XYZ file of C-alpha atoms in Angstrom:
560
model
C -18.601 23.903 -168.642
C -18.045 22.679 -172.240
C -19.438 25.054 -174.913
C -20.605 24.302 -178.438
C -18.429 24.581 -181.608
C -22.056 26.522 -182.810
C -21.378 29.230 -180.033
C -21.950 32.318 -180.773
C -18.571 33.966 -178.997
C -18.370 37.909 -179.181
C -15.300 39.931 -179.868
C -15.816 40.935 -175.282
C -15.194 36.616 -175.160
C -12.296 36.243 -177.300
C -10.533 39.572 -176.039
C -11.044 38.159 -172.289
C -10.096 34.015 -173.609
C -6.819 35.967 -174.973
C -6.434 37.906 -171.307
C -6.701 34.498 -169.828
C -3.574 33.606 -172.011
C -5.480 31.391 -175.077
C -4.351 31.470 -178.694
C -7.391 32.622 -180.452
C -7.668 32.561 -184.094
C -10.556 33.489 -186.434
C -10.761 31.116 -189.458
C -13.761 31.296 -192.207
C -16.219 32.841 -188.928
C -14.739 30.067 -186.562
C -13.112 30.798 -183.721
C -10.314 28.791 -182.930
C -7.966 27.940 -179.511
C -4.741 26.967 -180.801
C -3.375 26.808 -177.440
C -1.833 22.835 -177.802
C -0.523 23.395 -181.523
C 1.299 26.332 -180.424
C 4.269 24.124 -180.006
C 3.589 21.703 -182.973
C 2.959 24.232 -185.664
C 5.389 22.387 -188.020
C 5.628 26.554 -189.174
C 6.499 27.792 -185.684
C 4.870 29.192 -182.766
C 5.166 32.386 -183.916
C 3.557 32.183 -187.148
C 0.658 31.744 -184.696
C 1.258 33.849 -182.189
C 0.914 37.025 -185.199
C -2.554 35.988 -185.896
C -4.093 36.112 -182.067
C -6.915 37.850 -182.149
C -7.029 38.407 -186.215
C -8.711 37.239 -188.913
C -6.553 35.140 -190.395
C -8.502 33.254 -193.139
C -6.445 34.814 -195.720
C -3.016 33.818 -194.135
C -4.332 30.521 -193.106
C -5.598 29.210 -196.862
C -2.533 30.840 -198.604
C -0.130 29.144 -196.684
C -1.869 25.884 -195.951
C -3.138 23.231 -198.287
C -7.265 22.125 -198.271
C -6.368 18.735 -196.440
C -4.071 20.536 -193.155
C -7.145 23.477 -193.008
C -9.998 20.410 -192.809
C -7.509 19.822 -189.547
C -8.600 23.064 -188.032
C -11.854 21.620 -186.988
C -10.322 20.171 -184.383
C -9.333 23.893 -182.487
C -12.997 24.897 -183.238
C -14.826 26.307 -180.108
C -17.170 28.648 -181.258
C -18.551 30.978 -183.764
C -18.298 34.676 -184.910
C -21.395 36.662 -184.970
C -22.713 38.354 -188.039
C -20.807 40.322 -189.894
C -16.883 41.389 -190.463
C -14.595 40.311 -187.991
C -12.673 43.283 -186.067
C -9.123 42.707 -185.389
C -7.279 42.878 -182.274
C -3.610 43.936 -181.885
C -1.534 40.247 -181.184
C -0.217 40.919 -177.548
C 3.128 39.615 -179.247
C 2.711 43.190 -180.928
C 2.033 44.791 -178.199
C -1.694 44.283 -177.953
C -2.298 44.493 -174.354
C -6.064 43.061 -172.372
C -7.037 44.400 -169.129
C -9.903 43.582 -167.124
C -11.810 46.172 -165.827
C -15.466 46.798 -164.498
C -17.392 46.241 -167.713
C -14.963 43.316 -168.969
C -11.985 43.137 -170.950
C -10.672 46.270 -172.613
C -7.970 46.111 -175.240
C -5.144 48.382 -175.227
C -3.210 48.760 -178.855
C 0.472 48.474 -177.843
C 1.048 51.973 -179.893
C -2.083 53.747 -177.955
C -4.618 52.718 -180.038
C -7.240 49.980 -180.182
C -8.812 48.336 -182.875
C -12.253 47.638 -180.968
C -14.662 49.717 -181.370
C -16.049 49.482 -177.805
C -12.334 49.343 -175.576
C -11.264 52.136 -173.896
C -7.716 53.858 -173.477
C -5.463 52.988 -170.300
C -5.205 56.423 -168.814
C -0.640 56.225 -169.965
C -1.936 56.105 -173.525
C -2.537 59.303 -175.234
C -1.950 60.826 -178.289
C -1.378 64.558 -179.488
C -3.858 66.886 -180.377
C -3.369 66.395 -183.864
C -3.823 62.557 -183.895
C -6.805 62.887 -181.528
C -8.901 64.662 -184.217
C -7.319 62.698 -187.398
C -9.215 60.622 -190.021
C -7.281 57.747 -188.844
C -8.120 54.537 -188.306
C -8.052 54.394 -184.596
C -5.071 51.794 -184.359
C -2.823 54.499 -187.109
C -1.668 57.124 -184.629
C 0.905 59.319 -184.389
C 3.078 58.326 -181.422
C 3.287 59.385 -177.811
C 5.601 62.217 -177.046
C 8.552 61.356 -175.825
C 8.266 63.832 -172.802
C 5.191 64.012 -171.012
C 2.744 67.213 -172.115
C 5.532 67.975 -175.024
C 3.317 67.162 -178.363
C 5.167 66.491 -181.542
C 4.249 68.925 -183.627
C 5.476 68.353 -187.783
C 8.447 70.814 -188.213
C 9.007 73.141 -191.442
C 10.959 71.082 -194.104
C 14.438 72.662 -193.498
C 17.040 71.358 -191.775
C 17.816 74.480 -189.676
C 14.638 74.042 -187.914
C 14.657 70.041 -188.014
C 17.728 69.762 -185.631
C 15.709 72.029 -182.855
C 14.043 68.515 -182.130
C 14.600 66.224 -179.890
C 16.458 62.951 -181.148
C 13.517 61.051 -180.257
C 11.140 63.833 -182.184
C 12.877 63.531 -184.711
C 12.914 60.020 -185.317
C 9.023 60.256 -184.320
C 9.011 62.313 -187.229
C 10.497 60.630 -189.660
C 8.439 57.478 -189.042
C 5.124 59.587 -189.341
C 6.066 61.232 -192.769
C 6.412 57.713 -193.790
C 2.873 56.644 -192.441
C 1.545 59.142 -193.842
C 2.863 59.112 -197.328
C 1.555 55.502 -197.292
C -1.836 56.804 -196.533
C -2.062 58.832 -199.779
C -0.404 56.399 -201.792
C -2.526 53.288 -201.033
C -6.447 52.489 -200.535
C -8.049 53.684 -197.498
C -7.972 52.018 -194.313
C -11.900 52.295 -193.933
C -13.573 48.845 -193.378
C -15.523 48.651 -195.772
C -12.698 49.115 -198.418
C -10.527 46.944 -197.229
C -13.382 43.564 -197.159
C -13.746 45.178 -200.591
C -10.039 44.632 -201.326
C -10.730 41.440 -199.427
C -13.197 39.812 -201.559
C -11.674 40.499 -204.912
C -8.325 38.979 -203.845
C -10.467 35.570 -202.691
C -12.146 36.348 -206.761
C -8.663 36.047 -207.792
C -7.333 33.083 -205.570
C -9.971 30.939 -207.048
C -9.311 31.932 -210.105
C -5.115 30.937 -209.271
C -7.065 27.483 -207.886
C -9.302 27.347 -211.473
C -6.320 27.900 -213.644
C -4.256 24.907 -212.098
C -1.700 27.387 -211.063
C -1.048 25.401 -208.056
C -0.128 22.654 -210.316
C 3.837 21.825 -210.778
C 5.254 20.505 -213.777
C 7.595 18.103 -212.238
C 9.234 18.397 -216.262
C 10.326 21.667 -215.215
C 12.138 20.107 -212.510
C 13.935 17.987 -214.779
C 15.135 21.171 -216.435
C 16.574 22.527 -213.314
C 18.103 19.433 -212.405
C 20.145 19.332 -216.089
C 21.167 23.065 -215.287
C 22.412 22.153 -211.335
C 24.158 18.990 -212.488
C 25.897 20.694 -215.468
C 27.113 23.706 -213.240
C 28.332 20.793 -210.229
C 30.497 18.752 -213.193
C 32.211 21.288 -214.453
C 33.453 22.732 -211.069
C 33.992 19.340 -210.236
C 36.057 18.564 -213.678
C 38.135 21.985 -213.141
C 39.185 20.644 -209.951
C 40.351 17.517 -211.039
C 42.598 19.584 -213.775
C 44.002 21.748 -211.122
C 41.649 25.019 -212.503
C 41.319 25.741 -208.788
C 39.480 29.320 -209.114
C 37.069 28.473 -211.618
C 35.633 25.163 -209.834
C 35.111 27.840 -207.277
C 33.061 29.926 -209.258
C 31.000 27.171 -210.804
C 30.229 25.883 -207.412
C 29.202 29.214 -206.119
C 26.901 29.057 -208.974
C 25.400 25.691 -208.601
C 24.445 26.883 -204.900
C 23.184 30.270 -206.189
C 20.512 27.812 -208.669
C 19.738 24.992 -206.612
C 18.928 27.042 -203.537
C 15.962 28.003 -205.564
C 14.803 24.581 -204.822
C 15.244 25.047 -201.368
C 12.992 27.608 -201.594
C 9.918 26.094 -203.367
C 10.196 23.062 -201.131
C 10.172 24.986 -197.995
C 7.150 26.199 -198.889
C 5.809 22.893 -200.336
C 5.450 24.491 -203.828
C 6.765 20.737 -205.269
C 4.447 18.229 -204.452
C 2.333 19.897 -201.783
C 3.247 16.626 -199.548
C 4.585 17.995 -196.067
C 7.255 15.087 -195.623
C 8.346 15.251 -199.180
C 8.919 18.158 -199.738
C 10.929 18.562 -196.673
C 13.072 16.424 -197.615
C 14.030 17.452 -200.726
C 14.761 20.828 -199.364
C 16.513 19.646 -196.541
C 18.986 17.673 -199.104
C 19.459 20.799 -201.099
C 19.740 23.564 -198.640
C 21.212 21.061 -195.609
C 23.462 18.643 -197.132
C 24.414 20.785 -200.551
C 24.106 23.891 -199.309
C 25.053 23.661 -195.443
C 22.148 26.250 -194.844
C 19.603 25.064 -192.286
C 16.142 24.875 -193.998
C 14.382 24.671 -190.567
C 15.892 27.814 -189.560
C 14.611 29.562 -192.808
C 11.583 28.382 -192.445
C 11.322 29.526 -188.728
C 12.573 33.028 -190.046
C 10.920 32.802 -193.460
C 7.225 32.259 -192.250
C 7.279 35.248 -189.601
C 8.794 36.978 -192.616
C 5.533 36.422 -194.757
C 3.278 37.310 -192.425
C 4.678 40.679 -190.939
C 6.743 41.766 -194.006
C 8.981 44.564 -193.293
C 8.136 45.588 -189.824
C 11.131 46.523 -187.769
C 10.224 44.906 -184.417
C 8.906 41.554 -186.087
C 10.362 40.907 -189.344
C 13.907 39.092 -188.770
C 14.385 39.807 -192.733
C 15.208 43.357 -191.885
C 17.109 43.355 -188.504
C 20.571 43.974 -189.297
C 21.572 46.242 -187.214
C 24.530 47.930 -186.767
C 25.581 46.883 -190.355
C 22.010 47.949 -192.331
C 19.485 49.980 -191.108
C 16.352 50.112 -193.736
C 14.116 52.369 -191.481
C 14.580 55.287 -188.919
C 12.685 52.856 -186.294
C 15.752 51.332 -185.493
C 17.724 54.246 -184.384
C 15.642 53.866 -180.962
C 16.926 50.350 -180.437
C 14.384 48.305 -181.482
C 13.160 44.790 -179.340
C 12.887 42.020 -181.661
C 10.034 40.082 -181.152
C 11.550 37.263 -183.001
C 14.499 36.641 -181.326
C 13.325 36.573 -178.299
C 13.184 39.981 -177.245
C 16.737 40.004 -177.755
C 17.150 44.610 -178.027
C 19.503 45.407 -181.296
C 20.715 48.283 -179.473
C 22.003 51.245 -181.420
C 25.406 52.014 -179.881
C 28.580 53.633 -181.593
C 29.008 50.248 -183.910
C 25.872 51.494 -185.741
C 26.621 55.274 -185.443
C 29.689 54.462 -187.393
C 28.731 51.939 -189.878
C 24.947 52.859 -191.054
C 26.127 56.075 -192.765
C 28.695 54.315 -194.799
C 25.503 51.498 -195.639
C 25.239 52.224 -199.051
C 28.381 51.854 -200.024
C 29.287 48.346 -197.812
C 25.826 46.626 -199.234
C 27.459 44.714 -202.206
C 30.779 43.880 -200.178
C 28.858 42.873 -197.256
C 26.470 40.743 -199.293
C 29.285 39.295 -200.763
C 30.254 37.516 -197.770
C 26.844 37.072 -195.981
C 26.758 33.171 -196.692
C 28.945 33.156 -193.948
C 26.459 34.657 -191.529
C 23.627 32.098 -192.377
C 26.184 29.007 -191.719
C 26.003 30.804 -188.138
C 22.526 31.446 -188.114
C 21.880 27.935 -189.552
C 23.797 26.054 -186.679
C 22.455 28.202 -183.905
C 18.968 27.095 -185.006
C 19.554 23.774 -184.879
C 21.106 23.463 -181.581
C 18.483 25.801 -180.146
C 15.132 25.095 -177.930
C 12.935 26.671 -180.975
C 14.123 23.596 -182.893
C 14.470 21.344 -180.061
C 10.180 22.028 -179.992
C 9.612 19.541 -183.237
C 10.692 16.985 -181.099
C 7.111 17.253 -179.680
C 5.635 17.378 -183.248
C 5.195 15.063 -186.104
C 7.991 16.972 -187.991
C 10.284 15.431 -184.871
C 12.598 13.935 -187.372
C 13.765 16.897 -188.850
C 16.040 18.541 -186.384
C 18.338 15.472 -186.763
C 18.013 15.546 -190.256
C 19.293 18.703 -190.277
C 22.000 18.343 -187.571
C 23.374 14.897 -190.249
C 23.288 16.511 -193.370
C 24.727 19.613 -191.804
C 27.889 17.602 -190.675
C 27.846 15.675 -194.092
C 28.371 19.391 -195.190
C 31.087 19.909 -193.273
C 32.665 16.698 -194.232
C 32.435 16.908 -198.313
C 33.220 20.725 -198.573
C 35.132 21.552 -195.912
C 37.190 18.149 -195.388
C 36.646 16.465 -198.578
C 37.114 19.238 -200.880
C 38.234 22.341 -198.971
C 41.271 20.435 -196.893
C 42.105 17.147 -198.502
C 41.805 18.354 -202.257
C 43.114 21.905 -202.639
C 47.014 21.930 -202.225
C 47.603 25.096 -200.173
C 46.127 27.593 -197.597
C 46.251 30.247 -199.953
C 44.295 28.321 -202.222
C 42.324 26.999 -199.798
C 41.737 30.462 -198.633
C 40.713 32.090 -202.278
C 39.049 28.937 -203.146
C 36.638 29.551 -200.333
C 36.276 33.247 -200.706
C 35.817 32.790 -204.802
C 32.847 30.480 -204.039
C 31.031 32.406 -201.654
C 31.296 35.877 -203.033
C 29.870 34.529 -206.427
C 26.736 33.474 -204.432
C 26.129 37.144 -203.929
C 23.528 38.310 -206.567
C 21.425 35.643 -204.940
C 21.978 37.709 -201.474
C 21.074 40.721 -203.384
C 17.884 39.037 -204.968
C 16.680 38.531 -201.689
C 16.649 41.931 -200.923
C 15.918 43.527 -203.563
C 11.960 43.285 -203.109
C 11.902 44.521 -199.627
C 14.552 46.901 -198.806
C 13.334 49.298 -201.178
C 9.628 49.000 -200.017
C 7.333 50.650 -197.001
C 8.216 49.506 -193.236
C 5.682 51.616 -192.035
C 2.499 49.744 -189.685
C -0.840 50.684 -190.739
C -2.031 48.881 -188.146
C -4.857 45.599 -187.924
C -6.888 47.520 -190.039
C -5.158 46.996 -193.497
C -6.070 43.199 -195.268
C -3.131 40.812 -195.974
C -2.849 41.328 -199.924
C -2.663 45.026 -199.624
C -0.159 44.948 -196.919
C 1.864 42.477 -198.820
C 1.916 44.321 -202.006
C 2.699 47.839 -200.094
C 5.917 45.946 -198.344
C 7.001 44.105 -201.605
C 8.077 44.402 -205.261
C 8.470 42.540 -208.580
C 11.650 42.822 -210.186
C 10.988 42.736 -214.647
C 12.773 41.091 -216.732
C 11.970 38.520 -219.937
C 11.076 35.191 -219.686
C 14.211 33.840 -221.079
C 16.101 34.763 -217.768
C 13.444 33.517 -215.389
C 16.093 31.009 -214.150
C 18.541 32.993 -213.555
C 16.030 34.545 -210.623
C 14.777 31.557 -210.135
C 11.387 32.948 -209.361
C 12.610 35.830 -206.831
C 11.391 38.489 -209.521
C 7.997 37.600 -208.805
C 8.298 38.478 -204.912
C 4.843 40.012 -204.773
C 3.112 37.459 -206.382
C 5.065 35.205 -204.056
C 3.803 36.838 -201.290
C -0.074 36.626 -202.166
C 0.414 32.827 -203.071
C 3.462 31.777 -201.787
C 2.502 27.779 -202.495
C 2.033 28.478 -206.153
C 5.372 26.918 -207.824
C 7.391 28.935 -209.192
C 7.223 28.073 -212.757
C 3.691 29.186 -213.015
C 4.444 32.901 -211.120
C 4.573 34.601 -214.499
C 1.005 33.103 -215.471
C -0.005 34.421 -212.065
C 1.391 37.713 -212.064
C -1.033 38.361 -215.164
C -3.795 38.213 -212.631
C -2.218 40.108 -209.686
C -1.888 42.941 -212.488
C -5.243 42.970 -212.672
C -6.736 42.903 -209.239
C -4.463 45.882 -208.640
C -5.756 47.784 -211.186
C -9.176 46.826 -209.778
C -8.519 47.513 -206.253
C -6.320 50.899 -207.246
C -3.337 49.108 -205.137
C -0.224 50.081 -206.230
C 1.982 47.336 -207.784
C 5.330 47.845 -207.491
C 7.468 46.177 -210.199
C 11.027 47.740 -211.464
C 14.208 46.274 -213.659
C 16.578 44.307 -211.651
C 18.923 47.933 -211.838
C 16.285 50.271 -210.907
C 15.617 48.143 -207.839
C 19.071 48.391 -207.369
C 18.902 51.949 -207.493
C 15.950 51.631 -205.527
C 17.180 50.019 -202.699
C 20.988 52.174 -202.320
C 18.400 54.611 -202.660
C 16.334 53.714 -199.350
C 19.897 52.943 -197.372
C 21.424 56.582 -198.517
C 17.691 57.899 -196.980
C 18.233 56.376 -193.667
C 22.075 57.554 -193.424
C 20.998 61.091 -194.196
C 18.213 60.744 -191.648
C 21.052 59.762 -189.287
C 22.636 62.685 -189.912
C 19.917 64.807 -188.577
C 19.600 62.699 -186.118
C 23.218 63.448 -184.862
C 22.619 67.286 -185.561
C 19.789 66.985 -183.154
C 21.676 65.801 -180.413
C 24.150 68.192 -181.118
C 22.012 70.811 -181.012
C 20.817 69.871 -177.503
C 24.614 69.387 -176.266
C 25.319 72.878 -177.320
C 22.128 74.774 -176.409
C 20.694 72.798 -173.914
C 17.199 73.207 -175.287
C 15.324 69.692 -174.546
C 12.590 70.744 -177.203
C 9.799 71.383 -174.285
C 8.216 74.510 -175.114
């Protein structure tokens, strides 16, 4: 039977339409089924599939211009009632919808639900402790890893850590961090997080007012000047034989005009979808040899769950980096398709040591995204455009990807440079100087909270508790090329980069307003910062191992 767009559907509907299998989205109090965009979302499918059963009117308008939100209408089949929205847990996070006598219950992947009517499966529970918290109900300490064996917090010493087991432990650890995110930032009541809410919509129109969405194609022209100086002079030390220094220039005229890439993948240059996708294919595809569409598939699941270990692709580097002690259980990324980065000896080995292989191993990570770039575009997420009207960009990609291959590696690389050794240092010279742009990219996240505070927290505080700004003058703005301004980024991510420092002024403020922490350190104390959070996570591996070897010795199992 069809049913009204003016329908008034209650949270019972849309929990029991998402059962069924139905993307359902709340935008501005509509609900809406975005079951046949799923795979046309020029963003990805799974941009989507982390907003099922959520609010996402903040997410939807910051990432989407007026003209592709009047669009929405289309997926309209119903209203809201009166009043807030409650969010449900995205069954691609574990949100799980049962049907049961009285209709469709939700159960919260992590044993706790985020409706205040659905009941508890009868396998969830929580301990004691939790039970009787001031939680919100979807922030729980987890389920003991042995049935009837409650985690209980152990004395601060290591002597009576390592009588845990492994998977206490870790338990443990990821609590602590919960719960030093609970003091630090606003409460997780309802009332004020629409508080924090409204004031961040207050300062996105005021971002809208101020023609901060506005770019200054002049400043373009700036850029440009600064890539095509930095191309002719590696090009000009090539032709004179200065083999070593044409390599570093054109590591540096990637390191700048990736920048670009950036602003037009998220359409930060002239707003227009096909334009701007153009120019950053050029720059990223065919000067670059970096696959835009696979950043962007990455990049957009990155913005919306920032920093959590199952979802957020940014942060999965395991066995070489491990930013959080959720990965020592062998986490199941949600992102690549469920693929499990298990943690096996390789990581055992290598994670202690992480603090001191960062710079070296960013050094050479530009070789890891020409992998990640051509698996992308010979894979069946990329293959899905074809259905869309971004169709023409996976063999965009696939051409300028080859043209790549042809002027750098055949061109230049084999036909110019005299002999494998300097073939061989040519190459390594070029990449390696590309690394503080590796380092840039980490700098505002590796550092910052991984912890899930559940549906419960709004986008801009979650955003600003998972990223930082990185301070430094306005006179080396370019040299960042707007990556100091992460957490701005983050809250407007179409706002071109030119105008983040204008924008920042106002972010300042609506922290102060909304007592939200904002996070913003020199480029070495987010250095610091960051060696800081990797030298955590080894020592917490080393507890870790004196757990087990506690167990192996005394055969305690930490039942009691």
């Amino acid at each position: 039977m069809a049913r009204s767009r003016d329908t008034i559907l209650t949270p019972q509907a849309v929990r029991r339409m998402i059962a069924d299998g139905h993307a359902i989205v709340v935008f501005e109090g509509l609900v809406l089924r975005l079951d046949s965009w799923l795979s046309r979302h020029p963003g990805g499918r799974l941009a989507i599939l982390h907003m099922i059963g959520k609010d996402a009117t903040d997410e939807m308008t910051v990432y989407h211009s007026a003209a592709t939100l009047k669009t929405m209408k289309a997926f309209v089949i119903g209203r809201t009632p009166p009043g807030p929205w409650t969010n449900s847990t995205p069954p691609i996070r574990g949100g799980i919808y049962r049907e049961q006598e009285d209709g469709v219950v939700e159960v919260d992947g992590g044993c706790g639900s985020t409706e205040d009517n659905a009941s508890l499966a009868p396998e969830c529970s929580f301990d004691n402790d939790a039970a009787h918290s001031n939680l919100p109900p979807d922030v729980r300490r987890r389920a003991p890893d042995q049935k009837g064996a409650p985690i209980r917090d152990p004395v601060s010493t290591d002597t009576i850590n390592i009588r845990q087991s492994p998977s206490g432990y870790t338990d443990w650890t990821i609590q602590q961090a919960i719960d030093q995110d609970l003091r630090d930032y606003p409460s997780l009541d309802r009332a004020v997080q629409r508080s924090i809410t409204h004031k961040y919509r207050l300062m996105h129109q005021k971002i809208r007012d101020q023609g901060l969405y506005e770019c200054h194609i002049s400043e373009y022209g700036k850029e440009l000047a600064r890539y095509v100086g930095l191309l002719v002079v590696s090009m000009v030390a090539l032709r004179y034989g200065w083999y070593m220094t044409s390599a570093a220039f054109l590591g540096l005229f990637w390191h700048q005009i990736m920048f670009t890439a950036h602003d037009a993948g998220h359409l930060a240059i002239t707003h227009v979808f096909a334009v701007d996708t153009l120019i950053g294919l050029f720059v990223a595809d065919f000067c670059c040899g970096l696959s835009l569409g696979w950043w962007k598939s990455s990049h957009n699941v990155h913005h919306l769950v920032t920093n959590h270990p199952e979802h957020d692709p940014d942060i999965q580097n395991v066995p070489f980096f491990a930013t959080c002690p959720s990965f020592f259980r062998s986490i199941c990324s949600t992102y690549y398709d469920n693929f499990v980065f298990v943690w096996d000896a390789a990581a055992a080995f290598l994670v202690p040591y992480q603090r001191y292989t960062y710079y070296p191993i960013m050094g050479i990570a530009r070789f890891n995204l020409y992998l990640l770039s051509w698996l992308h575009v010979l894979s069946a997420r990329s293959a899905l455009l074809g259905r869309s009207k971004a169709w023409w960009i996976r063999p965009t990609e696939i051409f300028f990807l080859a043209c790549y291959v042809f002027w750098f590696g055949y061109c230049l690389v084999w036909c110019t440079l005299p002999t494998w050794t300097i073939r061989v240092a040519f190459v390594l010279v070029s990449h390696v100087v590309t690394m503080p742009l590796h380092v840039q990219i980490t700098l505002s996240h590796w550092g910052m909270s991984t912890s899930d505070l559940g549906e419960a927290e709004s986008f801009p505080q979650r955003q600003l508790r998972t990223t930082m700004d990185v301070d430094c003058p306005a006179w080396l703005d370019f040299i960042h090329g707007g990556l100091q301004f992460q957490a701005v980024h983050h809250l407007f991510p179409r706002v071109p980069r030119h105008n983040l420092r204008k924008a920042q002024v106002l972010v300042r403020e609506f922290c102060r307003d909304a007592d939200i922490p904002y996070t913003i350190l020199g480029f070495t104390e987010g250095n610091r910062k960051v060696l800081g959070r990797l030298g955590e996570v080894s020592e917490q591996l080393k507890n870790l191992a004196q757990c087990q070897k506690h167990m192996a010795e005394t055969g305690e199992s930490a039942l009691h």
